[in-house]
Amino acid sequence: MNLIKKYGIDKMDYSDIFRIIELYDLNFIPIWPEKKNPLVKKWSQYQKEKVPFEEFKHKYFYPGANNGIAIIGGSISHELFIIDVDNNDFAMELVDLLPETLSIKTSKGLHFYYFEEYAIPLDRYEFRINESDEQELFGIDVKAEGGYVIAPPSIHPSGIHYSFYHFANIERIKYDTILQIILNLANKHNYFIKKVINADKKIKKVKEKTYTKKERFVNSNIQELE
C-alpha cells in the first residue's frame, strides 16, 4: 500500500494516524491535550502488550476529541525506532540524506520513522559547537524500546500541531546506517557530539577505532548498553 501524499493539518483528525497504526500494527497511547504526558495510568504495560484497540480508539479518539496520541517504539511495534531531531535546519538537511520514510513535523524539527530487524535501546546525542560548551546546541533522541513519540494531530504545549511532513511508507533499515549518516553530517558542520545514556543503566565502552578529530570526541563519549 502506497501512503505517499501531500498533507497538511489544521484540525484534530485522527484518520490518517490510525491508517498508519493499523497498517503497521503499531502500539499507541492517548496523551493529555497540549501535553506530552500519557492519559492512561501505567502506560508502561503497553511496551509489552497490545492496547485494547477498539476500546482506546472510541474512548479517547472519538469525533470532537482533543486528546493527543503517541506511538510506542520497540518490539511491541515490530522494532520501530524514531529519530527525533530538535533542530529544523539539521532536520531539513537530513531529509535529503536519509532514506525516504514517514516523517513528522514537530515544534522544533522532524521525527523520522524506521523499522529495524532487532529492537534497539533509547539513545540521545547532544550537539555542541565547542567541546567545552556546557549547553548543547540541539539534541537528537532515538525513541525505540521503552519510549514513545507524540504523533499527529496532537498539539504541542506551545500550541503548534504535530503534522505529517512526508506521509509515506515506513522503511526498514539498519539503525547503524542511519546513525552514520547523522554523524557524517555533524562532522561536516564541525559539531562536537556526546552520546548520553541514563545513569542507572549498566554500560560498557565501545571498541576503539580510528576517527577524525570530531569523531574522536564522539568515540570518547559514546557508550553502549550491555
PDB file of C-alpha atoms in Angstrom:
ATOM      1  CA  MET A   1       0.000   0.000   0.000  1.00  0.00           C
ATOM      2  CA  ASN A   2       1.456   3.337  -1.024  1.00  0.00           C
ATOM      3  CA  LEU A   3       0.830   6.018   1.575  1.00  0.00           C
ATOM      4  CA  ILE A   4       2.710   8.872  -0.077  1.00  0.00           C
ATOM      5  CA  LYS A   5       0.717  12.073  -0.425  1.00  0.00           C
ATOM      6  CA  LYS A   6       0.978  15.760   0.314  1.00  0.00           C
ATOM      7  CA  TYR A   7      -0.502  16.511   3.685  1.00  0.00           C
ATOM      8  CA  GLY A   8      -1.415  19.425   5.909  1.00  0.00           C
ATOM      9  CA  ILE A   9      -3.475  19.541   9.088  1.00  0.00           C
ATOM     10  CA  ASP A  10      -5.465  22.217  10.853  1.00  0.00           C
ATOM     11  CA  LYS A  11      -7.859  20.135  12.977  1.00  0.00           C
ATOM     12  CA  MET A  12      -7.956  17.086  15.249  1.00  0.00           C
ATOM     13  CA  ASP A  13      -8.454  14.477  12.544  1.00  0.00           C
ATOM     14  CA  TYR A  14      -7.194  11.069  13.700  1.00  0.00           C
ATOM     15  CA  SER A  15      -7.992   9.193  10.490  1.00  0.00           C
ATOM     16  CA  ASP A  16      -4.521   9.270   8.923  1.00  0.00           C
ATOM     17  CA  ILE A  17      -2.580   8.336  12.043  1.00  0.00           C
ATOM     18  CA  PHE A  18      -4.905   5.369  12.505  1.00  0.00           C
ATOM     19  CA  ARG A  19      -4.252   4.316   8.914  1.00  0.00           C
ATOM     20  CA  ILE A  20      -0.570   4.136   9.851  1.00  0.00           C
ATOM     21  CA  ILE A  21      -1.266   2.391  13.166  1.00  0.00           C
ATOM     22  CA  GLU A  22      -3.471  -0.268  11.585  1.00  0.00           C
ATOM     23  CA  LEU A  23      -1.286  -0.821   8.528  1.00  0.00           C
ATOM     24  CA  TYR A  24       1.848  -1.472  10.592  1.00  0.00           C
ATOM     25  CA  ASP A  25       0.192  -2.807  13.763  1.00  0.00           C
ATOM     26  CA  LEU A  26       1.785  -0.111  15.933  1.00  0.00           C
ATOM     27  CA  ASN A  27       1.037   0.341  19.615  1.00  0.00           C
ATOM     28  CA  PHE A  28      -0.273   3.701  20.766  1.00  0.00           C
ATOM     29  CA  ILE A  29      -1.478   5.542  23.862  1.00  0.00           C
ATOM     30  CA  PRO A  30      -3.615   8.651  24.452  1.00  0.00           C
ATOM     31  CA  ILE A  31      -1.893  11.841  25.630  1.00  0.00           C
ATOM     32  CA  TRP A  32      -3.343  14.721  27.619  1.00  0.00           C
ATOM     33  CA  PRO A  33      -4.382  17.646  25.373  1.00  0.00           C
ATOM     34  CA  GLU A  34      -1.476  20.007  24.632  1.00  0.00           C
ATOM     35  CA  LYS A  35       0.850  17.989  26.874  1.00  0.00           C
ATOM     36  CA  LYS A  36       3.312  15.115  26.496  1.00  0.00           C
ATOM     37  CA  ASN A  37       2.076  13.031  29.418  1.00  0.00           C
ATOM     38  CA  PRO A  38       0.151   9.747  28.995  1.00  0.00           C
ATOM     39  CA  LEU A  39      -3.556   9.992  29.724  1.00  0.00           C
ATOM     40  CA  VAL A  40      -3.634   6.375  30.902  1.00  0.00           C
ATOM     41  CA  LYS A  41      -2.074   5.173  34.149  1.00  0.00           C
ATOM     42  CA  LYS A  42       0.768   2.648  33.972  1.00  0.00           C
ATOM     43  CA  TRP A  43       1.302   3.197  30.261  1.00  0.00           C
ATOM     44  CA  SER A  44       4.494   1.141  30.503  1.00  0.00           C
ATOM     45  CA  GLN A  45       2.451  -2.069  30.356  1.00  0.00           C
ATOM     46  CA  TYR A  46       1.831  -1.236  26.694  1.00  0.00           C
ATOM     47  CA  GLN A  47       5.537  -1.554  26.000  1.00  0.00           C
ATOM     48  CA  LYS A  48       4.945  -5.297  26.298  1.00  0.00           C
ATOM     49  CA  GLU A  49       1.283  -5.852  25.465  1.00  0.00           C
ATOM     50  CA  LYS A  50      -1.066  -4.557  22.806  1.00  0.00           C
ATOM     51  CA  VAL A  51      -3.543  -1.843  23.708  1.00  0.00           C
ATOM     52  CA  PRO A  52      -7.269  -2.676  23.501  1.00  0.00           C
ATOM     53  CA  PHE A  53      -7.525  -1.092  20.061  1.00  0.00           C
ATOM     54  CA  GLU A  54     -11.253  -0.517  19.644  1.00  0.00           C
ATOM     55  CA  GLU A  55     -11.745   0.470  23.287  1.00  0.00           C
ATOM     56  CA  PHE A  56      -8.962   3.082  23.185  1.00  0.00           C
ATOM     57  CA  LYS A  57      -9.958   4.392  19.776  1.00  0.00           C
ATOM     58  CA  HIS A  58     -13.591   5.005  20.740  1.00  0.00           C
ATOM     59  CA  LYS A  59     -12.873   6.180  24.296  1.00  0.00           C
ATOM     60  CA  TYR A  60     -10.078   8.662  23.567  1.00  0.00           C
ATOM     61  CA  PHE A  61     -10.203   9.488  19.844  1.00  0.00           C
ATOM     62  CA  TYR A  62     -13.896   9.935  19.055  1.00  0.00           C
ATOM     63  CA  PRO A  63     -15.045  12.736  16.696  1.00  0.00           C
ATOM     64  CA  GLY A  64     -14.616  16.039  18.531  1.00  0.00           C
ATOM     65  CA  ALA A  65     -11.966  14.746  20.949  1.00  0.00           C
ATOM     66  CA  ASN A  66      -8.874  16.872  21.517  1.00  0.00           C
ATOM     67  CA  ASN A  67      -6.581  14.297  23.122  1.00  0.00           C
ATOM     68  CA  GLY A  68      -3.078  13.808  21.826  1.00  0.00           C
ATOM     69  CA  ILE A  69      -1.776  10.459  20.615  1.00  0.00           C
ATOM     70  CA  ALA A  70       1.639   8.833  20.935  1.00  0.00           C
ATOM     71  CA  ILE A  71       3.261   5.923  19.099  1.00  0.00           C
ATOM     72  CA  ILE A  72       5.248   3.417  21.163  1.00  0.00           C
ATOM     73  CA  GLY A  73       8.557   2.223  19.735  1.00  0.00           C
ATOM     74  CA  GLY A  74      10.432  -1.048  20.096  1.00  0.00           C
ATOM     75  CA  SER A  75       9.447  -4.689  19.827  1.00  0.00           C
ATOM     76  CA  ILE A  76       5.739  -4.151  20.582  1.00  0.00           C
ATOM     77  CA  SER A  77       5.601  -2.093  17.368  1.00  0.00           C
ATOM     78  CA  HIS A  78       7.667  -4.524  15.286  1.00  0.00           C
ATOM     79  CA  GLU A  79      11.072  -2.976  16.109  1.00  0.00           C
ATOM     80  CA  LEU A  80      10.016   0.577  15.302  1.00  0.00           C
ATOM     81  CA  PHE A  81      12.511   3.328  16.097  1.00  0.00           C
ATOM     82  CA  ILE A  82      12.084   7.057  15.637  1.00  0.00           C
ATOM     83  CA  ILE A  83      14.826   9.633  15.086  1.00  0.00           C
ATOM     84  CA  ASP A  84      13.737  12.818  16.880  1.00  0.00           C
ATOM     85  CA  VAL A  85      15.728  15.810  15.580  1.00  0.00           C
ATOM     86  CA  ASP A  86      15.007  19.011  17.515  1.00  0.00           C
ATOM     87  CA  ASN A  87      16.778  21.401  15.145  1.00  0.00           C
ATOM     88  CA  ASN A  88      14.868  22.335  11.999  1.00  0.00           C
ATOM     89  CA  ASP A  89      17.895  23.262   9.845  1.00  0.00           C
ATOM     90  CA  PHE A  90      19.715  19.996  10.646  1.00  0.00           C
ATOM     91  CA  ALA A  91      16.491  18.039  10.119  1.00  0.00           C
ATOM     92  CA  MET A  92      15.960  19.601   6.686  1.00  0.00           C
ATOM     93  CA  GLU A  93      19.473  18.582   5.651  1.00  0.00           C
ATOM     94  CA  LEU A  94      18.772  15.035   6.811  1.00  0.00           C
ATOM     95  CA  VAL A  95      15.665  14.893   4.612  1.00  0.00           C
ATOM     96  CA  ASP A  96      17.957  14.832   1.571  1.00  0.00           C
ATOM     97  CA  LEU A  97      20.338  12.262   3.096  1.00  0.00           C
ATOM     98  CA  LEU A  98      18.188   9.725   4.934  1.00  0.00           C
ATOM     99  CA  PRO A  99      16.167   7.019   3.159  1.00  0.00           C
ATOM    100  CA  GLU A 100      12.665   8.303   2.376  1.00  0.00           C
ATOM    101  CA  THR A 101      10.196   7.330   5.092  1.00  0.00           C
ATOM    102  CA  LEU A 102       7.285   8.557   7.182  1.00  0.00           C
ATOM    103  CA  SER A 103       8.304  11.859   8.781  1.00  0.00           C
ATOM    104  CA  ILE A 104       6.511  14.159  11.187  1.00  0.00           C
ATOM    105  CA  LYS A 105       6.870  17.921  11.653  1.00  0.00           C
ATOM    106  CA  THR A 106       7.358  18.878  15.301  1.00  0.00           C
ATOM    107  CA  SER A 107       7.673  22.214  17.081  1.00  0.00           C
ATOM    108  CA  LYS A 108      11.457  22.263  16.528  1.00  0.00           C
ATOM    109  CA  GLY A 109      12.301  19.765  13.799  1.00  0.00           C
ATOM    110  CA  LEU A 110      11.265  16.350  12.481  1.00  0.00           C
ATOM    111  CA  HIS A 111      10.614  12.761  13.528  1.00  0.00           C
ATOM    112  CA  PHE A 112      11.848  10.077  11.097  1.00  0.00           C
ATOM    113  CA  TYR A 113      10.195   6.633  11.472  1.00  0.00           C
ATOM    114  CA  TYR A 114      12.062   3.404  10.625  1.00  0.00           C
ATOM    115  CA  PHE A 115      11.897  -0.320  11.326  1.00  0.00           C
ATOM    116  CA  GLU A 116      14.910  -2.395  12.386  1.00  0.00           C
ATOM    117  CA  GLU A 117      15.401  -6.152  12.432  1.00  0.00           C
ATOM    118  CA  TYR A 118      16.049  -6.100  16.175  1.00  0.00           C
ATOM    119  CA  ALA A 119      14.836  -3.868  18.996  1.00  0.00           C
ATOM    120  CA  ILE A 120      17.284  -1.106  19.896  1.00  0.00           C
ATOM    121  CA  PRO A 121      17.622   0.869  23.154  1.00  0.00           C
ATOM    122  CA  LEU A 122      16.865   4.520  23.743  1.00  0.00           C
ATOM    123  CA  ASP A 123      19.689   6.908  22.816  1.00  0.00           C
ATOM    124  CA  ARG A 124      20.379  10.621  22.916  1.00  0.00           C
ATOM    125  CA  TYR A 125      23.062  12.604  21.084  1.00  0.00           C
ATOM    126  CA  GLU A 126      23.901  16.188  22.054  1.00  0.00           C
ATOM    127  CA  PHE A 127      25.496  18.520  19.512  1.00  0.00           C
ATOM    128  CA  ARG A 128      27.809  21.362  20.531  1.00  0.00           C
ATOM    129  CA  ILE A 129      29.764  23.994  18.617  1.00  0.00           C
ATOM    130  CA  ASN A 130      32.686  23.746  21.061  1.00  0.00           C
ATOM    131  CA  GLU A 131      33.739  20.736  23.096  1.00  0.00           C
ATOM    132  CA  SER A 132      33.781  22.854  26.277  1.00  0.00           C
ATOM    133  CA  ASP A 133      30.237  24.222  25.846  1.00  0.00           C
ATOM    134  CA  GLU A 134      28.067  23.348  28.841  1.00  0.00           C
ATOM    135  CA  GLN A 135      24.817  23.756  26.923  1.00  0.00           C
ATOM    136  CA  GLU A 136      24.178  21.729  23.792  1.00  0.00           C
ATOM    137  CA  LEU A 137      23.147  23.478  20.576  1.00  0.00           C
ATOM    138  CA  PHE A 138      20.495  20.815  19.945  1.00  0.00           C
ATOM    139  CA  GLY A 139      19.852  17.142  20.500  1.00  0.00           C
ATOM    140  CA  ILE A 140      18.753  14.041  18.624  1.00  0.00           C
ATOM    141  CA  ASP A 141      16.815  11.398  20.520  1.00  0.00           C
ATOM    142  CA  VAL A 142      16.339   7.832  19.355  1.00  0.00           C
ATOM    143  CA  LYS A 143      12.949   6.660  20.603  1.00  0.00           C
ATOM    144  CA  ALA A 144      12.752   2.888  20.487  1.00  0.00           C
ATOM    145  CA  GLU A 145      12.367   0.163  23.144  1.00  0.00           C
ATOM    146  CA  GLY A 146      10.737   1.757  26.189  1.00  0.00           C
ATOM    147  CA  GLY A 147       9.948   5.088  24.531  1.00  0.00           C
ATOM    148  CA  TYR A 148       7.218   6.890  22.632  1.00  0.00           C
ATOM    149  CA  VAL A 149       6.796   9.935  20.396  1.00  0.00           C
ATOM    150  CA  ILE A 150       3.878  12.316  20.076  1.00  0.00           C
ATOM    151  CA  ALA A 151       2.132  11.972  16.711  1.00  0.00           C
ATOM    152  CA  PRO A 152      -0.306  13.980  14.571  1.00  0.00           C
ATOM    153  CA  PRO A 153      -2.765  15.518  15.105  1.00  0.00           C
ATOM    154  CA  SER A 154      -1.587  16.187  18.681  1.00  0.00           C
ATOM    155  CA  ILE A 155      -0.926  19.736  19.826  1.00  0.00           C
ATOM    156  CA  HIS A 156       2.437  20.629  21.408  1.00  0.00           C
ATOM    157  CA  PRO A 157       2.367  22.610  24.697  1.00  0.00           C
ATOM    158  CA  SER A 158       3.459  25.609  22.599  1.00  0.00           C
ATOM    159  CA  GLY A 159       0.211  25.371  20.624  1.00  0.00           C
ATOM    160  CA  ILE A 160       1.818  24.007  17.451  1.00  0.00           C
ATOM    161  CA  HIS A 161       0.225  20.980  15.752  1.00  0.00           C
ATOM    162  CA  TYR A 162       2.317  17.889  15.072  1.00  0.00           C
ATOM    163  CA  SER A 163       1.714  17.260  11.373  1.00  0.00           C
ATOM    164  CA  PHE A 164       2.770  14.918   8.581  1.00  0.00           C
ATOM    165  CA  TYR A 165       5.795  16.311   6.762  1.00  0.00           C
ATOM    166  CA  HIS A 166       6.015  13.282   4.459  1.00  0.00           C
ATOM    167  CA  PHE A 167       3.133  10.808   4.602  1.00  0.00           C
ATOM    168  CA  ALA A 168       4.928   7.737   3.313  1.00  0.00           C
ATOM    169  CA  ASN A 169       5.644   4.083   3.959  1.00  0.00           C
ATOM    170  CA  ILE A 170       7.878   3.330   6.948  1.00  0.00           C
ATOM    171  CA  GLU A 171      11.148   1.923   5.648  1.00  0.00           C
ATOM    172  CA  ARG A 172      13.152  -0.924   7.193  1.00  0.00           C
ATOM    173  CA  ILE A 173      16.858  -0.162   7.602  1.00  0.00           C
ATOM    174  CA  LYS A 174      19.777  -0.807   9.925  1.00  0.00           C
ATOM    175  CA  TYR A 175      19.998   1.712  12.756  1.00  0.00           C
ATOM    176  CA  ASP A 176      23.790   1.869  12.325  1.00  0.00           C
ATOM    177  CA  THR A 177      23.275   3.093   8.757  1.00  0.00           C
ATOM    178  CA  ILE A 178      21.062   5.953   9.951  1.00  0.00           C
ATOM    179  CA  LEU A 179      23.466   6.829  12.751  1.00  0.00           C
ATOM    180  CA  GLN A 180      26.421   7.004  10.378  1.00  0.00           C
ATOM    181  CA  ILE A 181      24.555   9.426   8.097  1.00  0.00           C
ATOM    182  CA  ILE A 182      23.818  11.659  11.094  1.00  0.00           C
ATOM    183  CA  LEU A 183      27.420  11.565  12.339  1.00  0.00           C
ATOM    184  CA  ASN A 184      28.773  12.327   8.868  1.00  0.00           C
ATOM    185  CA  LEU A 185      26.552  15.399   8.609  1.00  0.00           C
ATOM    186  CA  ALA A 186      27.573  16.529  12.096  1.00  0.00           C
ATOM    187  CA  ASN A 187      31.229  16.114  11.156  1.00  0.00           C
ATOM    188  CA  LYS A 188      30.640  18.236   8.054  1.00  0.00           C
ATOM    189  CA  HIS A 189      29.426  21.047  10.325  1.00  0.00           C
ATOM    190  CA  ASN A 190      32.322  20.501  12.785  1.00  0.00           C
ATOM    191  CA  TYR A 191      29.920  19.774  15.635  1.00  0.00           C
ATOM    192  CA  PHE A 192      31.144  18.056  18.766  1.00  0.00           C
ATOM    193  CA  ILE A 193      28.826  15.215  19.737  1.00  0.00           C
ATOM    194  CA  LYS A 194      28.177  13.493  23.032  1.00  0.00           C
ATOM    195  CA  LYS A 195      26.099  10.368  23.460  1.00  0.00           C
ATOM    196  CA  VAL A 196      24.010  10.459  26.640  1.00  0.00           C
ATOM    197  CA  ILE A 197      22.738   7.375  28.452  1.00  0.00           C
ATOM    198  CA  ASN A 198      20.677   7.117  31.641  1.00  0.00           C
ATOM    199  CA  ALA A 199      22.995   6.911  34.631  1.00  0.00           C
ATOM    200  CA  ASP A 200      21.139   3.956  36.134  1.00  0.00           C
ATOM    201  CA  LYS A 201      21.877   1.724  33.135  1.00  0.00           C
ATOM    202  CA  LYS A 202      24.762  -0.721  33.102  1.00  0.00           C
ATOM    203  CA  ILE A 203      27.150   0.430  30.386  1.00  0.00           C
ATOM    204  CA  LYS A 204      30.333  -0.505  28.610  1.00  0.00           C
ATOM    205  CA  LYS A 205      32.593   1.467  26.273  1.00  0.00           C
ATOM    206  CA  VAL A 206      32.668   0.678  22.595  1.00  0.00           C
ATOM    207  CA  LYS A 207      35.752  -0.757  20.950  1.00  0.00           C
ATOM    208  CA  GLU A 208      38.414   1.732  19.871  1.00  0.00           C
ATOM    209  CA  LYS A 209      38.646   2.608  16.200  1.00  0.00           C
ATOM    210  CA  THR A 210      40.124   5.377  14.065  1.00  0.00           C
ATOM    211  CA  TYR A 211      38.186   8.648  13.946  1.00  0.00           C
ATOM    212  CA  THR A 212      38.657  12.158  12.659  1.00  0.00           C
ATOM    213  CA  LYS A 213      39.154  14.974  15.165  1.00  0.00           C
ATOM    214  CA  LYS A 214      35.428  15.431  15.688  1.00  0.00           C
ATOM    215  CA  GLU A 215      34.732  11.706  15.581  1.00  0.00           C
ATOM    216  CA  ARG A 216      37.353  11.084  18.270  1.00  0.00           C
ATOM    217  CA  PHE A 217      35.277  13.269  20.580  1.00  0.00           C
ATOM    218  CA  VAL A 218      32.241  11.163  19.711  1.00  0.00           C
ATOM    219  CA  ASN A 219      34.136   7.945  20.388  1.00  0.00           C
ATOM    220  CA  SER A 220      35.423   9.165  23.742  1.00  0.00           C
ATOM    221  CA  ASN A 221      31.867   9.808  24.897  1.00  0.00           C
ATOM    222  CA  ILE A 222      29.924   7.013  23.235  1.00  0.00           C
ATOM    223  CA  GLN A 223      28.881   4.161  25.478  1.00  0.00           C
ATOM    224  CA  GLU A 224      26.563   1.252  24.829  1.00  0.00           C
ATOM    225  CA  LEU A 225      24.086  -0.765  26.856  1.00  0.00           C
ATOM    226  CA  GLU A 226      25.282  -4.240  27.690  1.00  0.00           C
TER     227      GLU A 226
END
